[in-house]
PDB file of C-alpha atoms in Angstrom:
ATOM      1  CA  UNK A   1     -30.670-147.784  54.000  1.00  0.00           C
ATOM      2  CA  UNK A   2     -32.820-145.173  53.407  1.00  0.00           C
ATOM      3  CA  UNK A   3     -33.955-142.452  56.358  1.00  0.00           C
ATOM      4  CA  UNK A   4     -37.429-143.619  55.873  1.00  0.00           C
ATOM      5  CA  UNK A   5     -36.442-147.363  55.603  1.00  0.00           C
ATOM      6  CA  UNK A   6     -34.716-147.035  58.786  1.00  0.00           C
ATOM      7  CA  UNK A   7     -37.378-145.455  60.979  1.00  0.00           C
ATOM      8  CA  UNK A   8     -40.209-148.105  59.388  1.00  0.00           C
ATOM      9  CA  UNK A   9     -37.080-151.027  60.348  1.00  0.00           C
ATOM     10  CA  UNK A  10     -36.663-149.558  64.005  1.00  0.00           C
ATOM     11  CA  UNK A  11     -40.557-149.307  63.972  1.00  0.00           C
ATOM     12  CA  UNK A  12     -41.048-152.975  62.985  1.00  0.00           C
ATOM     13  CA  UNK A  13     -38.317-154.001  65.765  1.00  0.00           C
ATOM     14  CA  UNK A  14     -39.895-152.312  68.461  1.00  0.00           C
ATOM     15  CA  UNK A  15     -43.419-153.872  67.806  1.00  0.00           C
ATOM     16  CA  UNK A  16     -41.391-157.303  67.652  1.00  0.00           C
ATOM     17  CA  UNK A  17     -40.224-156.324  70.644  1.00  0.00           C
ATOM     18  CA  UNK A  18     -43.543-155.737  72.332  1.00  0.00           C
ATOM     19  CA  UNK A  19     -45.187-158.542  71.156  1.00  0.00           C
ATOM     20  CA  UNK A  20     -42.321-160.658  72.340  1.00  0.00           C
ATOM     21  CA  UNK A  21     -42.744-158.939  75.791  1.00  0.00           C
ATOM     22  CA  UNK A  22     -46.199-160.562  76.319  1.00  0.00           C
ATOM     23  CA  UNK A  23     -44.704-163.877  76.895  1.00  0.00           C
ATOM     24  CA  UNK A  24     -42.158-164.826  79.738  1.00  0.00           C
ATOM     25  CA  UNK A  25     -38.624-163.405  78.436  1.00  0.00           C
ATOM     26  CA  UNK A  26     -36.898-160.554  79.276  1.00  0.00           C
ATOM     27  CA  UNK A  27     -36.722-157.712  76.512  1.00  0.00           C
ATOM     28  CA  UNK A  28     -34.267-155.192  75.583  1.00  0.00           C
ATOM     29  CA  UNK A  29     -33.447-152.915  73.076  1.00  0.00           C
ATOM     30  CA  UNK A  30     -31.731-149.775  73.155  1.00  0.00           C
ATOM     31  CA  UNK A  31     -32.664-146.431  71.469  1.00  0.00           C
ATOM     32  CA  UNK A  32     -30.684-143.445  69.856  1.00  0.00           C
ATOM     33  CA  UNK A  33     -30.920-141.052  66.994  1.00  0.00           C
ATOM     34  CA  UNK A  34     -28.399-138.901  65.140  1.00  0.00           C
ATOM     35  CA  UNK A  35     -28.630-135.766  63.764  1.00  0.00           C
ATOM     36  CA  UNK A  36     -27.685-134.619  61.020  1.00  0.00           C
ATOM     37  CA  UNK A  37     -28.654-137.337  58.841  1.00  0.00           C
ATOM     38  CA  UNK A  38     -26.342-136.789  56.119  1.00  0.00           C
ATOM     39  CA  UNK A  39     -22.604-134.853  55.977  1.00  0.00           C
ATOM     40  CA  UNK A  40     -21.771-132.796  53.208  1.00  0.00           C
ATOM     41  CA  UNK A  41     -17.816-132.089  52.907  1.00  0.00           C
ATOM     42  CA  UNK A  42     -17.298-129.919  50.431  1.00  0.00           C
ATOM     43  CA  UNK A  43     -14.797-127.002  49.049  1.00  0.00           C
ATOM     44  CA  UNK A  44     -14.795-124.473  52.658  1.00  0.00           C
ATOM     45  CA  UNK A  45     -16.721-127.227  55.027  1.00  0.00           C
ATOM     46  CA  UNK A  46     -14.382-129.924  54.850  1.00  0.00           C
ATOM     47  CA  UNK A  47     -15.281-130.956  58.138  1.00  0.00           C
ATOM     48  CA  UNK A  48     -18.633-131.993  59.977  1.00  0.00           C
ATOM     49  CA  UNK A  49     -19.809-133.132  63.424  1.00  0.00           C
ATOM     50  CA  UNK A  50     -22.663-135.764  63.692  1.00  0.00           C
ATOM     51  CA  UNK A  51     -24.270-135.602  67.089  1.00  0.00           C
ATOM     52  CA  UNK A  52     -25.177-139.375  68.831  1.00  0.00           C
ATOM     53  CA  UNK A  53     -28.084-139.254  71.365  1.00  0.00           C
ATOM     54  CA  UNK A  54     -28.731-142.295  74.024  1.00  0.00           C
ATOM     55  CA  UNK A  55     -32.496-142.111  73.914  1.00  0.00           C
ATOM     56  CA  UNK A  56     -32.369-145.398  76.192  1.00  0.00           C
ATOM     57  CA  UNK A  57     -32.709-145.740  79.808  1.00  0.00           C
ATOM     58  CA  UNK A  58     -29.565-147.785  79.809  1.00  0.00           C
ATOM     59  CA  UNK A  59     -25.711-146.860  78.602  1.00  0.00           C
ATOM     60  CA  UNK A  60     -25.399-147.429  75.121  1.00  0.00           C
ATOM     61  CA  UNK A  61     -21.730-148.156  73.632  1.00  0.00           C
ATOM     62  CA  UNK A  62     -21.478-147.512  69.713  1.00  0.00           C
ATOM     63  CA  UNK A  63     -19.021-148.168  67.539  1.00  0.00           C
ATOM     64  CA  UNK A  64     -18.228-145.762  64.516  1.00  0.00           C
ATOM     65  CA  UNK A  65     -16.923-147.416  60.827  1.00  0.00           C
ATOM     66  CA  UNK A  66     -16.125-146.060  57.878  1.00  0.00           C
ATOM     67  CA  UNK A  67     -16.760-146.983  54.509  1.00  0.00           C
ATOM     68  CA  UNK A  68     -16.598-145.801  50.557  1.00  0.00           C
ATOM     69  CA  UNK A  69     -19.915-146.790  49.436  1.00  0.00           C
ATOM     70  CA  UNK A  70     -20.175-147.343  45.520  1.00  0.00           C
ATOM     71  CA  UNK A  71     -22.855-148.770  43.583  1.00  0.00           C
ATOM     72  CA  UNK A  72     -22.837-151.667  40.980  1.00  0.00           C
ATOM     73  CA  UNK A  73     -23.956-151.814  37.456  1.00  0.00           C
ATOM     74  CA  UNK A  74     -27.628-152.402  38.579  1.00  0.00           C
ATOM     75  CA  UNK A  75     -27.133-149.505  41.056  1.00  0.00           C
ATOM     76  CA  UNK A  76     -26.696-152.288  44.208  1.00  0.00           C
ATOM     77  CA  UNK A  77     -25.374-150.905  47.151  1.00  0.00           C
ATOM     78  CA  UNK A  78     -21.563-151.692  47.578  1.00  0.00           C
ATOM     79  CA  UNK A  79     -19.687-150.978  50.779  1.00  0.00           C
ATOM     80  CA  UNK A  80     -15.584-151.266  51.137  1.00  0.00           C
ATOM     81  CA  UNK A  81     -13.334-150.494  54.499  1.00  0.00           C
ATOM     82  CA  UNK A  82     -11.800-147.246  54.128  1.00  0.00           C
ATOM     83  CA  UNK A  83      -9.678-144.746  55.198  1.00  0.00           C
ATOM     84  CA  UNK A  84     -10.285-141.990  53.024  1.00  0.00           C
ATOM     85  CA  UNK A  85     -11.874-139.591  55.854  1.00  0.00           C
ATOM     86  CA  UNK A  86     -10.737-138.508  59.079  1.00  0.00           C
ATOM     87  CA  UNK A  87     -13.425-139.942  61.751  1.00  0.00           C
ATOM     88  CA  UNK A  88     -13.154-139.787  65.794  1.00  0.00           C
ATOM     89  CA  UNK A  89     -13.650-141.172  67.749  1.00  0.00           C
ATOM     90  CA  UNK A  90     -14.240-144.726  66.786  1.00  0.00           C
ATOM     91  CA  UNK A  91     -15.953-146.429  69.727  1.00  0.00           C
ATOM     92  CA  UNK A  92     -17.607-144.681  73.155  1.00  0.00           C
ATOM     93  CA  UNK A  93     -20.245-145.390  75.431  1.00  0.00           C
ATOM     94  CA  UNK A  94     -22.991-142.750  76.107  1.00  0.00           C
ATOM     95  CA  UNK A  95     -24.749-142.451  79.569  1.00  0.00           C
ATOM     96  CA  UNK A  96     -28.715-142.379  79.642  1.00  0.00           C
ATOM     97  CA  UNK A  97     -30.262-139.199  77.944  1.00  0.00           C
ATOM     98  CA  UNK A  98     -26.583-138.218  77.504  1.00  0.00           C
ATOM     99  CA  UNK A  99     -25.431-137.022  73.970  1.00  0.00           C
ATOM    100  CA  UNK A 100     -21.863-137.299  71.797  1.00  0.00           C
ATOM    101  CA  UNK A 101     -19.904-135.862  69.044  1.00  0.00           C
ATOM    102  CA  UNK A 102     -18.524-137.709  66.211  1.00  0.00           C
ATOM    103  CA  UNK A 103     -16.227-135.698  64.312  1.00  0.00           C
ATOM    104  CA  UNK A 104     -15.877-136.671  60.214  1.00  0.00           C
ATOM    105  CA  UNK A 105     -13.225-134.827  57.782  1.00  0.00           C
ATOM    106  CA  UNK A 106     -11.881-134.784  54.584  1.00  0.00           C
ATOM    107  CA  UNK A 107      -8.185-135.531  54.102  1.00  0.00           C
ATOM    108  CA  UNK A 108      -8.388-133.001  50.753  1.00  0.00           C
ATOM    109  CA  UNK A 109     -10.995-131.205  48.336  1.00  0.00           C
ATOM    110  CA  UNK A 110     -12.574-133.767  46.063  1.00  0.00           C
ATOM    111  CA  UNK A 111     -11.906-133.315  42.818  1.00  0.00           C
ATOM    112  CA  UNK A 112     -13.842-134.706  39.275  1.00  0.00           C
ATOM    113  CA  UNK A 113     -16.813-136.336  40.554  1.00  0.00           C
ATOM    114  CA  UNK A 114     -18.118-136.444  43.807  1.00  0.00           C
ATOM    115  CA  UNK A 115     -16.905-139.347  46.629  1.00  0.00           C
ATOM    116  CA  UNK A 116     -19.736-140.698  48.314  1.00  0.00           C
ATOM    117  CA  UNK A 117     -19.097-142.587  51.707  1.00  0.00           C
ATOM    118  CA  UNK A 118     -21.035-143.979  54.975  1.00  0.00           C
ATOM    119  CA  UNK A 119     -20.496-143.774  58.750  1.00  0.00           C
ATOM    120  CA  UNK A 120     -21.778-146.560  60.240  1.00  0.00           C
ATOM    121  CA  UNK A 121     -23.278-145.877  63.802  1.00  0.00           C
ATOM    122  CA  UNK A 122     -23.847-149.255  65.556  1.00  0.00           C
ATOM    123  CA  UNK A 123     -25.007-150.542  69.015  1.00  0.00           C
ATOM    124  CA  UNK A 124     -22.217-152.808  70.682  1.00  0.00           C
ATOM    125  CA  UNK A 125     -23.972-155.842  72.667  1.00  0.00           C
ATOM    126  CA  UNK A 126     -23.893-156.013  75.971  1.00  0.00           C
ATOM    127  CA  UNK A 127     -22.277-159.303  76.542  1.00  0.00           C
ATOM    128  CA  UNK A 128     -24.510-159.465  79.937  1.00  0.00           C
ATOM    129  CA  UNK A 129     -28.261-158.127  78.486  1.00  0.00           C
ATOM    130  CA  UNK A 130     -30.256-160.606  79.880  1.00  0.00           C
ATOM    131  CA  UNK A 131     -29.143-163.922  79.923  1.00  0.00           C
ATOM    132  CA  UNK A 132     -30.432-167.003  77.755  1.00  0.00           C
ATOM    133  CA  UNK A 133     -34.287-166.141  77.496  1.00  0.00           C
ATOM    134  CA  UNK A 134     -33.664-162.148  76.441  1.00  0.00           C
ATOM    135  CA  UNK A 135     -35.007-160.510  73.282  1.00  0.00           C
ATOM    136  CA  UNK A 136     -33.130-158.255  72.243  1.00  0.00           C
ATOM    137  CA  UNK A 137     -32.591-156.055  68.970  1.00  0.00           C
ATOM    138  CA  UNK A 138     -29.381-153.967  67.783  1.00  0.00           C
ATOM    139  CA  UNK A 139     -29.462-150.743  65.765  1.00  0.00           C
ATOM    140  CA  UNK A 140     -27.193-149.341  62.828  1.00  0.00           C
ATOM    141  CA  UNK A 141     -27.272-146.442  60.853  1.00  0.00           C
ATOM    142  CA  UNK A 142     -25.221-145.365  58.124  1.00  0.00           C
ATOM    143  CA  UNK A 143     -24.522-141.507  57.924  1.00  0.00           C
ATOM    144  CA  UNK A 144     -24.144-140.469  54.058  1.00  0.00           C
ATOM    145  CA  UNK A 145     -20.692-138.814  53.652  1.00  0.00           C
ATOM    146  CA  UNK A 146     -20.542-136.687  50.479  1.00  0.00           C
ATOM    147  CA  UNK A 147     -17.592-135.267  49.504  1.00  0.00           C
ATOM    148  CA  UNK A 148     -17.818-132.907  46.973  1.00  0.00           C
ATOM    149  CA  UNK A 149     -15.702-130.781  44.354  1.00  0.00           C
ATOM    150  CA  UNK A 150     -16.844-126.836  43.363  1.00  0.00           C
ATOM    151  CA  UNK A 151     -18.780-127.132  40.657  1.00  0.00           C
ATOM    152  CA  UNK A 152     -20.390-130.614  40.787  1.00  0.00           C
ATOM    153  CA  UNK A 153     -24.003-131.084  39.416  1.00  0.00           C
ATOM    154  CA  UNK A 154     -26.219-134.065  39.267  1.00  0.00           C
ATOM    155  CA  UNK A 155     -27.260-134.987  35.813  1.00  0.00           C
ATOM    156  CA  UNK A 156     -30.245-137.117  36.095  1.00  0.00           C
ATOM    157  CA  UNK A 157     -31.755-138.982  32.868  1.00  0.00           C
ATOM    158  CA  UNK A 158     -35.158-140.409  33.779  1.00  0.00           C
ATOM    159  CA  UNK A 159     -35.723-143.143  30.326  1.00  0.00           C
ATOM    160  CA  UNK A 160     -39.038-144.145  28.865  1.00  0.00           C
ATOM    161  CA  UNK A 161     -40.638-146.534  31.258  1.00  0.00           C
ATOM    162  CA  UNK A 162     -40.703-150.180  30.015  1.00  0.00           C
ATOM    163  CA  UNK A 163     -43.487-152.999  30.488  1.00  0.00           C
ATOM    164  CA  UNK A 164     -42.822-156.719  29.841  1.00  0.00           C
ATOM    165  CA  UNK A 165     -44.672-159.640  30.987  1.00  0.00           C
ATOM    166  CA  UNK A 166     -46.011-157.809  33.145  1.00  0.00           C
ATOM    167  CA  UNK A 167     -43.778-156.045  35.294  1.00  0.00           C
ATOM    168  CA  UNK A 168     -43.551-152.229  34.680  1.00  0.00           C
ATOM    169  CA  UNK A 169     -40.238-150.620  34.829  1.00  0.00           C
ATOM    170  CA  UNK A 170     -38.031-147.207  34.736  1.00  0.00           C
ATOM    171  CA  UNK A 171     -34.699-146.754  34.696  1.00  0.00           C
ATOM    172  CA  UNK A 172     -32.853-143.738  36.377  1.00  0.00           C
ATOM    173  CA  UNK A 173     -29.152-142.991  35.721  1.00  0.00           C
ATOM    174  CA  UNK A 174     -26.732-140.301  36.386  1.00  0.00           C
ATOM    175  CA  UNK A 175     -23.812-139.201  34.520  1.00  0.00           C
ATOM    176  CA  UNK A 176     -23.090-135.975  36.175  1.00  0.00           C
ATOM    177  CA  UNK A 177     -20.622-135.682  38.836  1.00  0.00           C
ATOM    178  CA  UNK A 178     -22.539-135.511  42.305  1.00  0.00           C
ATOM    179  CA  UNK A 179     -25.354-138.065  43.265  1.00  0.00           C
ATOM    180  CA  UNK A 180     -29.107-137.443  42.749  1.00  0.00           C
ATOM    181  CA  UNK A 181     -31.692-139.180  44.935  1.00  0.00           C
ATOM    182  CA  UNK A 182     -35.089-139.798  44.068  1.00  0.00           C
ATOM    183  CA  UNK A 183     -37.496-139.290  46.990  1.00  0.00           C
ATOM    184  CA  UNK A 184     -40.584-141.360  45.218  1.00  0.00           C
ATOM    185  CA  UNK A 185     -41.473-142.973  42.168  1.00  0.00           C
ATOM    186  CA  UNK A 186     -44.838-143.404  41.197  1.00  0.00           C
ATOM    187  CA  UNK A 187     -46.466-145.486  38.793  1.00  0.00           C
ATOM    188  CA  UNK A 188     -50.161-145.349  37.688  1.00  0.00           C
ATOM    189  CA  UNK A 189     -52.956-145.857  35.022  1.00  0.00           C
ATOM    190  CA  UNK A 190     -54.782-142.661  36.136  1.00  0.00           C
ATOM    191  CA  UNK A 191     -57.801-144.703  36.500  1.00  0.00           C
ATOM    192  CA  UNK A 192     -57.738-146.106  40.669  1.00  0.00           C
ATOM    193  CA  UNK A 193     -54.258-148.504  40.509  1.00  0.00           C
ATOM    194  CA  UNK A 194     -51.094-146.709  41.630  1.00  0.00           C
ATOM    195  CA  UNK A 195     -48.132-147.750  43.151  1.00  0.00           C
ATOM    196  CA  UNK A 196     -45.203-145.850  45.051  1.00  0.00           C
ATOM    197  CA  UNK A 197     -41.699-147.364  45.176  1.00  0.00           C
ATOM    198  CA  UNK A 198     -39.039-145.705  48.056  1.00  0.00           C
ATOM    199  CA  UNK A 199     -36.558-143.885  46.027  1.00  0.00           C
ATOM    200  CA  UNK A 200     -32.761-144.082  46.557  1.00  0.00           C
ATOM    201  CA  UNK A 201     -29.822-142.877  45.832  1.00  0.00           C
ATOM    202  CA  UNK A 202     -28.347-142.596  41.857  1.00  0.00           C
ATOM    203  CA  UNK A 203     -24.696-142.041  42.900  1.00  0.00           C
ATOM    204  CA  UNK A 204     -22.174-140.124  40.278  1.00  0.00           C
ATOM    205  CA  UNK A 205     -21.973-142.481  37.148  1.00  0.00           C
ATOM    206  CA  UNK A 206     -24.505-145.010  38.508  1.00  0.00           C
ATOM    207  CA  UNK A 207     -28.010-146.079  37.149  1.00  0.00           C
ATOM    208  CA  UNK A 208     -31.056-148.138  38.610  1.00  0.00           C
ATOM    209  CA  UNK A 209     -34.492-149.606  37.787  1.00  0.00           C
ATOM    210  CA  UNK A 210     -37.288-149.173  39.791  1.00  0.00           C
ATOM    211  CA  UNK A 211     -40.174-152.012  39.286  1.00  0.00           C
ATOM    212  CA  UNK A 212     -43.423-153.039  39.687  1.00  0.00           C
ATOM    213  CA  UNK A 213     -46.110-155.866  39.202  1.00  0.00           C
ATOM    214  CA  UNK A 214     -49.172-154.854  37.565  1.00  0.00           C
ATOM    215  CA  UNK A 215     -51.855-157.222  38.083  1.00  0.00           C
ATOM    216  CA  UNK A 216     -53.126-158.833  34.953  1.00  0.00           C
ATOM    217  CA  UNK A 217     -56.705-157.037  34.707  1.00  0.00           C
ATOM    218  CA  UNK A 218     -55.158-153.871  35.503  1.00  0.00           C
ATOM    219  CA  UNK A 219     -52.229-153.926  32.388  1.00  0.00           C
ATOM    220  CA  UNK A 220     -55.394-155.637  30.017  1.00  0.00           C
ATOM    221  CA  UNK A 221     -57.710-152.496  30.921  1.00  0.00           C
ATOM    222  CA  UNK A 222     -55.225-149.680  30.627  1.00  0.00           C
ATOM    223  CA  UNK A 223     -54.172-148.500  27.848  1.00  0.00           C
ATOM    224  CA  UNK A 224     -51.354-145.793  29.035  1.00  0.00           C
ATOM    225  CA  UNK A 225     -49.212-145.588  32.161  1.00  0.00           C
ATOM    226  CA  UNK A 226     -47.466-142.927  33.959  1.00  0.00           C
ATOM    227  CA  UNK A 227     -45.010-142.668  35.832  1.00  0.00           C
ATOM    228  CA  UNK A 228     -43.557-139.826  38.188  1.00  0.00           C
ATOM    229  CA  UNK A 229     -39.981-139.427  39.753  1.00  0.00           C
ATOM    230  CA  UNK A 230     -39.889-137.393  42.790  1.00  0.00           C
ATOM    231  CA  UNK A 231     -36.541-135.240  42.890  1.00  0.00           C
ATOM    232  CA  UNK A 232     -35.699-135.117  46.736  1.00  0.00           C
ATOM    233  CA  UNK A 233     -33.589-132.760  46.710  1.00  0.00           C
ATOM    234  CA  UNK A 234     -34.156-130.584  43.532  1.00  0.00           C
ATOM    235  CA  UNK A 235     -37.725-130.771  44.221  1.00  0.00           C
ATOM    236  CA  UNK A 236     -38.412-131.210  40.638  1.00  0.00           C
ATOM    237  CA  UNK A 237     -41.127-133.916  38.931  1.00  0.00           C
ATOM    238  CA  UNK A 238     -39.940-136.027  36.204  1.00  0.00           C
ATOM    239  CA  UNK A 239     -42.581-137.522  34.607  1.00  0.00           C
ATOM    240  CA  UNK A 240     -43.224-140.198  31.596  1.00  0.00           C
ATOM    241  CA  UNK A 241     -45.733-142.107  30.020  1.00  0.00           C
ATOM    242  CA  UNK A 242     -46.088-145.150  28.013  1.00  0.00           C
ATOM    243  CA  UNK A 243     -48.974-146.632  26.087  1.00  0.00           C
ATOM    244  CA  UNK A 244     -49.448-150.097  26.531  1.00  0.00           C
ATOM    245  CA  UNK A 245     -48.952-153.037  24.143  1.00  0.00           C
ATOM    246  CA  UNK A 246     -51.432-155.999  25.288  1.00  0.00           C
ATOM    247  CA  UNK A 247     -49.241-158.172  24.062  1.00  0.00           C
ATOM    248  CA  UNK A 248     -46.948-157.167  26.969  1.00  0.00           C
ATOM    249  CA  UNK A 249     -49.202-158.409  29.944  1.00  0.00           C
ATOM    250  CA  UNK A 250     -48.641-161.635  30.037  1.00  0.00           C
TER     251      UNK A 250
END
């Protein structure tokens, strides 16, 4: 999931978590972070090490799983068991405040198009956290793995958005050979009514469509819309417009 995703998830959790805590059960829920967020293997750094923290009061045992992550034709995330990467080690427990190194490698240089993978960080129940009447949540988070050939450039193509029956769309694809990730998309009718949509990743050869619903007296009243694509890594703005057919409102 996205970084941002993620936090807002663990966020959610722990407020679940607290609100749980005012009645008579027992709560729990364990706490770490990684750092970095992301690995980038590429032609001279064909190796990386991801450092797990035990932010919790309690020991924390993770397990560590790789997988190729693709996307489908609607630019769905798809995840597969692989063995692609070197990755170590694949399970350990980490004492209170205490912190550990997971080491991730490439086998060989890419080559062609980027390979795009995730290590997936994951709390291990305790099989004895609580008994019956215990609350308790589990974290995962998936570390992009990039690995990437010399040379490799993200291509993206940001279409003319699209509205129909309401819904107001744009399409984002990418036939270059490493991924491109949208930070934000925007989409407005310069006049008060704007909406932001999370961007994601646009992996090599993928596309997606980012969507709204535009309430009915907002698409009658406007007669243009914008829309802006924020590059999150390129820090560039891709912007388009559209002028509105009525006839596409309803």
């Amino acid at each position: 999931m996205p970084f941002l995703k993620f936090l807002r998830r663990v966020a959610a959790c722990r407020m679940l978590a607290l609100a749980a805590c005012a009645l008579p059960l027992s709560c729990l829920a364990a706490s770490f972070s990684v750092s970095p967020i992301r690995a980038d293997l590429k032609p001279g750094v064909l190796s990386e090490t991801i450092t797990v923290t035990n932010d919790s009061p309690a020991r924390l045992r993770v397990l560590v799983k790789l997988v190729e992550w693709t996307q489908d034709e609607t630019g769905k995330d798809v995840y597969t068991e692989s063995a692609d990467l070197v990755y170590f080690p694949r399970q350990m427990d980490i004492e209170p405040g205490a912190k550990r190194l997971v080491r991730v490698g490439a086998k060989a240089p890419a080559q062609g198009s980027e390979r795009a993978y995730r290590l997936f960080i994951e709390e291990v129940p305790s099989p004895s956290a609580g008994g019956p009447t215990a609350v308790s949540f589990y974290f995962r988070f998936g570390v992009p793995v990039f690995v990437t050939p010399g040379g490799a450039a993200a291509k993206p193509e940001i279409a003319q958005p699209k509205l129909a029956k309401g819904k107001l769309s744009l399409a984002v694809s990418n036939p270059g050979s490493q991924h491109f990730r949208a930070a934000r998309v925007n989409f407005t009718d310069n006049a008060g009514w704007s909406r932001d949509v999370n961007g994601w990743y646009s992996l090599s050869g993928t596309a997606r469509t980012y969507q709204v619903d535009v309430p009915p007296e907002v698409c009658r009243r406007t007669r243009k819309f914008s829309v802006t694509v924020e590059g999150a890594e390129d820090n560039i703005k891709y912007e388009r417009s559209l002028d509105v057919d009525p006839a596409a409102c309803s």
